[in-house]
XYZ file of C-alpha atoms in Angstrom:
483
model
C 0.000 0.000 0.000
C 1.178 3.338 -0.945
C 2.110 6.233 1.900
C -0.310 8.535 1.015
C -3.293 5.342 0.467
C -2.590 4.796 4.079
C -2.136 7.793 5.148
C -5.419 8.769 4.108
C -6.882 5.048 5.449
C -5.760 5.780 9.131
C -5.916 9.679 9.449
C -9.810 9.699 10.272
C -9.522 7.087 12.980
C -6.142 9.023 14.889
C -7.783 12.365 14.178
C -11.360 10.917 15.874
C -9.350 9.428 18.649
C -7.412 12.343 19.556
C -10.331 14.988 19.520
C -12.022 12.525 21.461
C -9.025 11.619 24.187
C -7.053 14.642 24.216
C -4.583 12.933 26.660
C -1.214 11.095 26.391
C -2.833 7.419 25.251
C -4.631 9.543 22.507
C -1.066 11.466 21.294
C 0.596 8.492 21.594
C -1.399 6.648 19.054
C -1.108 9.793 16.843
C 2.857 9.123 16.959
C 2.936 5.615 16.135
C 0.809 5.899 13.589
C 2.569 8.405 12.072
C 6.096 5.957 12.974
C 4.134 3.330 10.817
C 3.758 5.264 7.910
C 7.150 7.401 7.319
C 10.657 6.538 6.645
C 12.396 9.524 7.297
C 11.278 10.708 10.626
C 10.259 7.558 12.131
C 12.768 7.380 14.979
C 11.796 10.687 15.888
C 7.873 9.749 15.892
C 8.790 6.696 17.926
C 10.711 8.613 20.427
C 7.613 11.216 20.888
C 5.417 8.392 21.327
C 7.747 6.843 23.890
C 7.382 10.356 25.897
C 3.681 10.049 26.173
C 3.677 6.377 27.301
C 6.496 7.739 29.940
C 4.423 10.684 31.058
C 7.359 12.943 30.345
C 6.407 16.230 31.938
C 7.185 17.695 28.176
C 3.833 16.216 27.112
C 1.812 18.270 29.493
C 2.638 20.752 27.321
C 1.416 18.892 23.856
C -1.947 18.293 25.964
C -2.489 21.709 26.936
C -2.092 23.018 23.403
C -4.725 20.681 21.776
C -6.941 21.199 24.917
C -7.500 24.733 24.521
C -7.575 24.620 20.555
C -10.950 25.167 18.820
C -11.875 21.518 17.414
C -10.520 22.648 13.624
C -7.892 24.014 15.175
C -6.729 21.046 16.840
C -7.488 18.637 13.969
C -5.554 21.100 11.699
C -2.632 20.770 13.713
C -2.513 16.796 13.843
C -3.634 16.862 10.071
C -1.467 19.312 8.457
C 1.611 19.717 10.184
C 1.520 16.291 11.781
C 0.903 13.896 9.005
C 0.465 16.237 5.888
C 4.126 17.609 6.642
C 6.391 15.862 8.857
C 4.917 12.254 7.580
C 3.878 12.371 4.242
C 5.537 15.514 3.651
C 9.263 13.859 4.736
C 8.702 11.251 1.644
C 7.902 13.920 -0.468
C 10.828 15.981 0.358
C 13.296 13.468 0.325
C 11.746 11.926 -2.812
C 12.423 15.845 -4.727
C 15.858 16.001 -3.231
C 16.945 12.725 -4.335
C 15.974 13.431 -8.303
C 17.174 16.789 -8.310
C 20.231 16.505 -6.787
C 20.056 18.796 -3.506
C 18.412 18.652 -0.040
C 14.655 20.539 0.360
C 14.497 22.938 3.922
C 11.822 21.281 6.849
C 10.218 24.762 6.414
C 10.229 28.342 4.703
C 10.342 31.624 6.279
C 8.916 34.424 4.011
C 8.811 38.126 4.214
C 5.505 38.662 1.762
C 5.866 42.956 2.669
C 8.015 45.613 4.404
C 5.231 47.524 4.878
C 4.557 47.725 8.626
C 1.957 49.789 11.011
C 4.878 50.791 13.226
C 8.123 51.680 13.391
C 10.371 49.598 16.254
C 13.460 50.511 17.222
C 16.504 48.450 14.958
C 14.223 47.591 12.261
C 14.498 47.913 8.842
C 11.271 47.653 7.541
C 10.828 50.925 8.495
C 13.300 51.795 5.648
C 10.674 51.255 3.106
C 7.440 51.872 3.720
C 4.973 49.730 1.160
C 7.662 49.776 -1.168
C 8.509 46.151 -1.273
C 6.049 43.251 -1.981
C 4.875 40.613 -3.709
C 1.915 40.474 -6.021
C -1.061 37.812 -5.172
C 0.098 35.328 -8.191
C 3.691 35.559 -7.061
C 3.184 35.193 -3.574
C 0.539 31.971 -4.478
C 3.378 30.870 -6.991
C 5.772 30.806 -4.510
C 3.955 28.766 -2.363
C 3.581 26.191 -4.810
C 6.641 25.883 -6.060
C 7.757 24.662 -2.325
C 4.342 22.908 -2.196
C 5.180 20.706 -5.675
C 8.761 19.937 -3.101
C 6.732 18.575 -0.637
C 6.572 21.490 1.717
C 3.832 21.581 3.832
C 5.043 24.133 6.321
C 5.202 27.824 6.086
C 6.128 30.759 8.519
C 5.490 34.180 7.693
C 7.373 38.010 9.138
C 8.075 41.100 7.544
C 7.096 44.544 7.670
C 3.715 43.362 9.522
C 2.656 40.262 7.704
C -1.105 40.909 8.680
C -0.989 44.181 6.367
C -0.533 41.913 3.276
C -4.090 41.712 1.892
C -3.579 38.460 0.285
C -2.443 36.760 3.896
C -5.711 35.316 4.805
C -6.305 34.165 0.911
C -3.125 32.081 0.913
C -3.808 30.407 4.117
C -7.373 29.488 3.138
C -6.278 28.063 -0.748
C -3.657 26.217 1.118
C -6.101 24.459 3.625
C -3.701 21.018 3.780
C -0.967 23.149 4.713
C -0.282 24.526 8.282
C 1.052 28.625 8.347
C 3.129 30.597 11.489
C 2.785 34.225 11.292
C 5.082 36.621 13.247
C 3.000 39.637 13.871
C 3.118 42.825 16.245
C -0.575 41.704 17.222
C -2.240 45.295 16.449
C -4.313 44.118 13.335
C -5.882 41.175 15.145
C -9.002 42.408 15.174
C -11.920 40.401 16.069
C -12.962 39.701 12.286
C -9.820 38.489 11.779
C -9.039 36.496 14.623
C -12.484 34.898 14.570
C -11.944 33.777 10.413
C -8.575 32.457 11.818
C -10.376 30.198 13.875
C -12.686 29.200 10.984
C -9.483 28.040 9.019
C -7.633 26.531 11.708
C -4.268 25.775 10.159
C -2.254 29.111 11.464
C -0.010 29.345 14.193
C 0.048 33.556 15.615
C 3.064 34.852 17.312
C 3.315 37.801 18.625
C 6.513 39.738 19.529
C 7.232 41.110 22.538
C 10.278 42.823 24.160
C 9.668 42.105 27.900
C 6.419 43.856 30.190
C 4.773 46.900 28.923
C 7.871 49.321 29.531
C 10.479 47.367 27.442
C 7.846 46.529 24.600
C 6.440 50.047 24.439
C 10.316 51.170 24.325
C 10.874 49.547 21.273
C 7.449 49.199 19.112
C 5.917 52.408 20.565
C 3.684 53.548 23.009
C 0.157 51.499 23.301
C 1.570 48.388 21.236
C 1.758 46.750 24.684
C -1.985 47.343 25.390
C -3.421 46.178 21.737
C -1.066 43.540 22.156
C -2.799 42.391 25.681
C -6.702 42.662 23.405
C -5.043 40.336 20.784
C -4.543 37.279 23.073
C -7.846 37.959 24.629
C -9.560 37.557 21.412
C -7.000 34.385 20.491
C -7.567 32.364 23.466
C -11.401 32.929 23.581
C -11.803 31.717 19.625
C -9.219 28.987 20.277
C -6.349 29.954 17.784
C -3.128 28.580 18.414
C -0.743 31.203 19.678
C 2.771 31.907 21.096
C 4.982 34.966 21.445
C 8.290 35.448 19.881
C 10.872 37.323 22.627
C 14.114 39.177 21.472
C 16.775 38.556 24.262
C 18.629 41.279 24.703
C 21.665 42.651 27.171
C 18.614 45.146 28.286
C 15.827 42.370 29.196
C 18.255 39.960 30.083
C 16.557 39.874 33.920
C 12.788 39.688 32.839
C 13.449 37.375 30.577
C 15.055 35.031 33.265
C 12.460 35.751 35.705
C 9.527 33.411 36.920
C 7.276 36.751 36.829
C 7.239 37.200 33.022
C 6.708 33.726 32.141
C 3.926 33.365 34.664
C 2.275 36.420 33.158
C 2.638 35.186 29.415
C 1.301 31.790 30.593
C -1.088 31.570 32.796
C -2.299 35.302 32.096
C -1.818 35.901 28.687
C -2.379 31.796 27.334
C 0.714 31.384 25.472
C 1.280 27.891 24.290
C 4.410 28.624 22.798
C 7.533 30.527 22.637
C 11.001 31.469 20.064
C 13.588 33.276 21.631
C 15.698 35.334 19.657
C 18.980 36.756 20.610
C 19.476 40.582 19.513
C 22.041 40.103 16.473
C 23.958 43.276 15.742
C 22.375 43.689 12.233
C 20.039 46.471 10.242
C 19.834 50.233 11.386
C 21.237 51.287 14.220
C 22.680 47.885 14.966
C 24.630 48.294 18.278
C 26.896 45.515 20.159
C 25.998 46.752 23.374
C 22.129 45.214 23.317
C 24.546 41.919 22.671
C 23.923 39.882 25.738
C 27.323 38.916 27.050
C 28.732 35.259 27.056
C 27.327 35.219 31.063
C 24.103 36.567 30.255
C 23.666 33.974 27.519
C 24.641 31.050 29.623
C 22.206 32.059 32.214
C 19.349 32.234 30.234
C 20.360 28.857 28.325
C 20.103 27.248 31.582
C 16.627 29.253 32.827
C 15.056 28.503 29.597
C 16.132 24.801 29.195
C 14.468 23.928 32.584
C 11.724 25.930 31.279
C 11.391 24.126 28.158
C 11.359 20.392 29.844
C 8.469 21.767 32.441
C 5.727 20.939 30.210
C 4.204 24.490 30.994
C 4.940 25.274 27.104
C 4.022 22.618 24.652
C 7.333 24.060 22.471
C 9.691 26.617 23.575
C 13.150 27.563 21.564
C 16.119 29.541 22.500
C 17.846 30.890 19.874
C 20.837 29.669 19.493
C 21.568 27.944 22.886
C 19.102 25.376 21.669
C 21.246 24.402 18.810
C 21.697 21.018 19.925
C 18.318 19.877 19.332
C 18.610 20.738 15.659
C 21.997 19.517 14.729
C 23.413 22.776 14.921
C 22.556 25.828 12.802
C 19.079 25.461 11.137
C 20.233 27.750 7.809
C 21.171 28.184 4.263
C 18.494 25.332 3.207
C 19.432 22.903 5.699
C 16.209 23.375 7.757
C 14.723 26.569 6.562
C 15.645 29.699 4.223
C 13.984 33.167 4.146
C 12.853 34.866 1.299
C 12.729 38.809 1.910
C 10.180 40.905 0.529
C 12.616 42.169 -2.293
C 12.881 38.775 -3.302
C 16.166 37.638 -2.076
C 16.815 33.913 -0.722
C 18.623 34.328 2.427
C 20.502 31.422 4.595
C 17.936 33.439 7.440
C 16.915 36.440 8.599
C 19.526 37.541 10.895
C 22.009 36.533 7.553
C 20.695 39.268 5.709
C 23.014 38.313 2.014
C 21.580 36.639 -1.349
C 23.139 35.921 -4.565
C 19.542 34.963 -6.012
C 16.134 36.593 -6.417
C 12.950 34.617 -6.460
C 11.728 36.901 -9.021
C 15.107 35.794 -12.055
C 15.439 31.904 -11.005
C 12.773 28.833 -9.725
C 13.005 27.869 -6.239
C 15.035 24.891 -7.429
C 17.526 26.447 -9.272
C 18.309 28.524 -6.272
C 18.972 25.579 -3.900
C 21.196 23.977 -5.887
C 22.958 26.999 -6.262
C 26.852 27.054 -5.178
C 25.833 29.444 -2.061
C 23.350 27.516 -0.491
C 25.236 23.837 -1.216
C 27.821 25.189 0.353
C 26.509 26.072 3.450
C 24.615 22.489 3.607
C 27.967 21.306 3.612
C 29.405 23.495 6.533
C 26.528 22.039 8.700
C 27.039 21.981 11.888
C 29.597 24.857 11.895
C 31.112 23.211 14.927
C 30.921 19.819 16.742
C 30.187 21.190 20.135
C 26.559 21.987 19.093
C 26.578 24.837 21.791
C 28.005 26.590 19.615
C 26.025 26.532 16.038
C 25.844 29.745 14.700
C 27.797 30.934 12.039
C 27.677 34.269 12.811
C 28.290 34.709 16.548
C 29.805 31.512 17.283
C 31.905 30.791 14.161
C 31.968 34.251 12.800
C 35.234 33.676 11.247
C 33.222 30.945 8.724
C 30.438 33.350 7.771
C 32.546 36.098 6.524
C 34.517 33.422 4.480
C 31.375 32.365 2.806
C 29.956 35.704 2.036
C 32.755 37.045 0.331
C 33.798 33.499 -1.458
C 30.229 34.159 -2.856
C 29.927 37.439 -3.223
C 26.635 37.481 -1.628
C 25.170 41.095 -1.738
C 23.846 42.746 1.279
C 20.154 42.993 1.316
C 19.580 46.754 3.180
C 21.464 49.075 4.625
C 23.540 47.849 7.565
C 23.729 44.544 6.369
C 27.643 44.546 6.805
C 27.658 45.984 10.039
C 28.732 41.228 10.378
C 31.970 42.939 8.952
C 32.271 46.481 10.729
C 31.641 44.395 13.950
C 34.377 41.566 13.245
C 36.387 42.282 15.878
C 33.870 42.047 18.927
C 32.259 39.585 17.567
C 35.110 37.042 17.136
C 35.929 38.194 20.936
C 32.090 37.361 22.052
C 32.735 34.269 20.240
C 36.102 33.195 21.995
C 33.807 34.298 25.494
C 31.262 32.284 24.627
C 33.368 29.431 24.324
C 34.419 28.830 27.424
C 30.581 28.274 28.661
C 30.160 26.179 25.507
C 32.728 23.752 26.525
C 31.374 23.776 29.860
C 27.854 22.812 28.928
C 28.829 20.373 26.596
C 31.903 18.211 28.140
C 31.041 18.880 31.670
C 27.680 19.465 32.219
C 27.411 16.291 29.721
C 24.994 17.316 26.760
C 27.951 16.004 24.519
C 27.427 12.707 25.520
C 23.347 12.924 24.833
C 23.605 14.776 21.660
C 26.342 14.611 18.632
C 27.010 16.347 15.744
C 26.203 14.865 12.326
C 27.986 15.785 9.063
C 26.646 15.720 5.370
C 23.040 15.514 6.320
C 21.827 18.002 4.139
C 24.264 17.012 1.366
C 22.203 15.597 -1.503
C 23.356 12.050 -3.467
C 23.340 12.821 -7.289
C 20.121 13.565 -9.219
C 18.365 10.670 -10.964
C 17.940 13.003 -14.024
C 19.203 16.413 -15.787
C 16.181 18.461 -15.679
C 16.173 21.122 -13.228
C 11.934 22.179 -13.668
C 10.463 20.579 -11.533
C 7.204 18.484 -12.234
C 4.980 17.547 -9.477
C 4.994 13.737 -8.367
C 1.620 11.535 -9.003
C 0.906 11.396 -5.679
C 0.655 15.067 -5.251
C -2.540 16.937 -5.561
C -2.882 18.670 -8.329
C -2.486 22.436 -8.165
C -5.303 24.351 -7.145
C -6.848 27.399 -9.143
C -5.704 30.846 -7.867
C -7.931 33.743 -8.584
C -5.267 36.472 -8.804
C -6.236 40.113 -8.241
C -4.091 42.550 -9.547
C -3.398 44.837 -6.775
């Protein structure tokens, strides 16, 4: 029996008994099933499934999430981003890569406008107004062309995604697919939040900087208040949402305080959470909101016990969660971002491209010399504590830019390069705890670093236009409205 035959088979019976048993004999079943039915992530599957039979305290988490998700909601998350991406989706993917010759990213990240309703502090958005964006039938051709890959996953950021009039379109023509939006949370009004529900395959996120003073400081005075009406309406229609935090030297105590996270959680409903460590990039760009190689190893070690709780059903910590990824996520490996402009980036904080959406197929561009070659570099380093190329390893990101010649994308892009020196010195800093976490505190004896993962075998045949396997659904019709 085919994947997809069986997938289809089995889906209505695990979706039925998880919206019926929301508990950890119901998500367990949901993992083995999908551990039946999938090559490529079936360890992983098996290991999840493992954790619910255990009782891990993780899975609290996983339970809370689907019990306070409307009922489409929660089948939309088992559904599409369960089994329509990381089962099915895995054969897919790995199918595509293996006749084309190069390795297709777990998910995209896309920047569909600059245009944004405020103007934070650092940005560059603010730059450019509603200069930059994509039309409806490139944004919807875009989408497919990772869809025909096998890509069933898609974040969104910008500018303020929300002000891109086509957003809620794309979401609902791609019901099998399951969509993350990082927003500012002004625009969520109750029309909006409420057809969210309706379609039930979109993740919100909304950014925050800290408690009202340190968000207001940076996205302007009220944002915190609107922000507070946003979750209100989210958690009574039963949307899925999370926050995304910048860590910074500034809100290095908050964020390492019980106080905040009890207010996000238990106040505010947040299911989820990305941390994001200030990177000295875009206007203004300043190494002294860096946190410091102390700061950073206390709030690795405040957010790791955090994320094991079980009070969130996913939290990351960017970068100090590394590890769990095999190192740095970029350059194709795991995801890419495509800015509004057009450009494919290795990921938003590496703010270079050599290619534009809008001159080559998605294809083309991943088998392009820039990206293989940072699928090669993966991991960056073995201790996985320290993954990032650019403030771990900084030494390997300016060698790659410049054997590339990969062209900044806005103004301050370089400041990588004006900041060499004190970032190779944060990096040597950093070290120190790095090797401490990982030899002594022993998370290099749980976790190891894997080389050539993302390096494709050779393609099964010379085209490089991609044609959509049989067992894909054919393309849907797109009514494009010319803006």
């Amino acid at each position: 029996m085919k994947l997809n035959a069986l997938t289809r088979k089995a889906l209505p019976i695990a979706l039925n008994t998880i919206l019926n048993h929301v508990d950890e004999a119901g998500l367990e079943k949901i993992f083995r099933l999908g551990a039946r039915v999938t090559k490529d992530s079936k360890s992983e599957l098996l290991q999840l499934a493992d954790m619910c039979k255990q009782r891990d305290p993780m899975v609290s988490g996983w339970i809370d999430i689907l019990r306070n998700l409307n009922p489409t909601a929660r089948k939309k998350l088992i559904s599409n981003l369960i089994f329509n991406h990381v089962v099915s989706g895995a054969e897919l993917r790995d199918r595509a890569g293996e006749k084309y010759g190069t390795h297709i990213p777990f998910l995209v990240l896309i920047s569909p406008t600059y245009e944004c309703n405020l103007e934070c502090k650092g940005c560059y958005s603010a730059l450019y107004g509603n200069r930059y964006h994509y039309t409806e039938e490139e944004m919807f051709d875009l989408i497919q062309q990772f869809y025909d890959l096998g890509v069933r996953f898609f974040t969104f950021t910008g500018g303020e995604p929300f002000v891109y009039k086509p957003l809620m379109k794309l979401f609902e023509h791609f019901d099998d697919c399951y969509f993350m939006v990082f927003t500012n949370g002004t625009m969520l009004t109750e029309s909006r939040v409420k057809k969210l529900a309706e379609l039930g395959n979109v993740a919100v996120t909304i950014s925050v900087e800290g408690f009202e003073e340190m968000t207001d400081w940076r996205r302007g005075t009220g944002t915190w208040e609107k922000i507070l009406a946003a979750y209100e309406r989210l958690n009574r229609f039963g949307v899925m949402r999370g926050t995304s935090i910048m860590a910074t030297a500034k809100n290095h105590e908050q964020i390492c305080g019980n106080e905040f996270w009890d207010f996000l959680i238990d106040t505010l409903g947040v299911k989820y959470a990305w941390v994001f460590q200030y990177m000295p990039i875009g206007r203004d760009a300043t190494m002294a909101l860096v946190p410091n190689a102390k700061q950073r190893y206390e709030r690795f070690h405040f957010l790791e016990a955090l994320r094991k709780s079980g009070r969130l059903g996913f939290l990351a910590d960017f970068w100090n969660h590394g590890f769990l990824v095999n190192g740095c996520m970029s350059g194709g490996a795991n995801y890419l971002h495509i800015n509004a402009k057009g450009g494919v980036e290795p990921c938003v904080f590496q703010q270079y491209a050599t290619d534009n959406v809008r001159e080559k197929r998605i294809l083309d561009i991943l088998k392009s010399p820039f990206f293989e070659g940072y699928k090669r570099q993966i991991p960056f380093n073995d201790n996985l504590m320290q993954p990032c190329p650019i403030i771990d390893n900084p030494a390997k990101f300016r060698e790659h830019i410049t054997a590339h010649h990969a062209q900044p994308q806005h103004d301050g892009s370089d400041s990588y390069f004006r900041f060499a020196d004190e970032l190779d010195a944060l990096a040597q800093e950093w070290k120190k705890y790095a090797i401490k976490i990982w030899d002594e505190e022993g998370y290099g004896k749980e976790y190891h670093a894997e080389h050539n993962l993302y390096v494709a075998p050779a393609p099964e045949v010379k085209e490089s236009v991609w044609q959509p396997p049989q067992e894909t659904p054919a393309a849907k019709p797109v009514a494009v409205e010319s803006e």
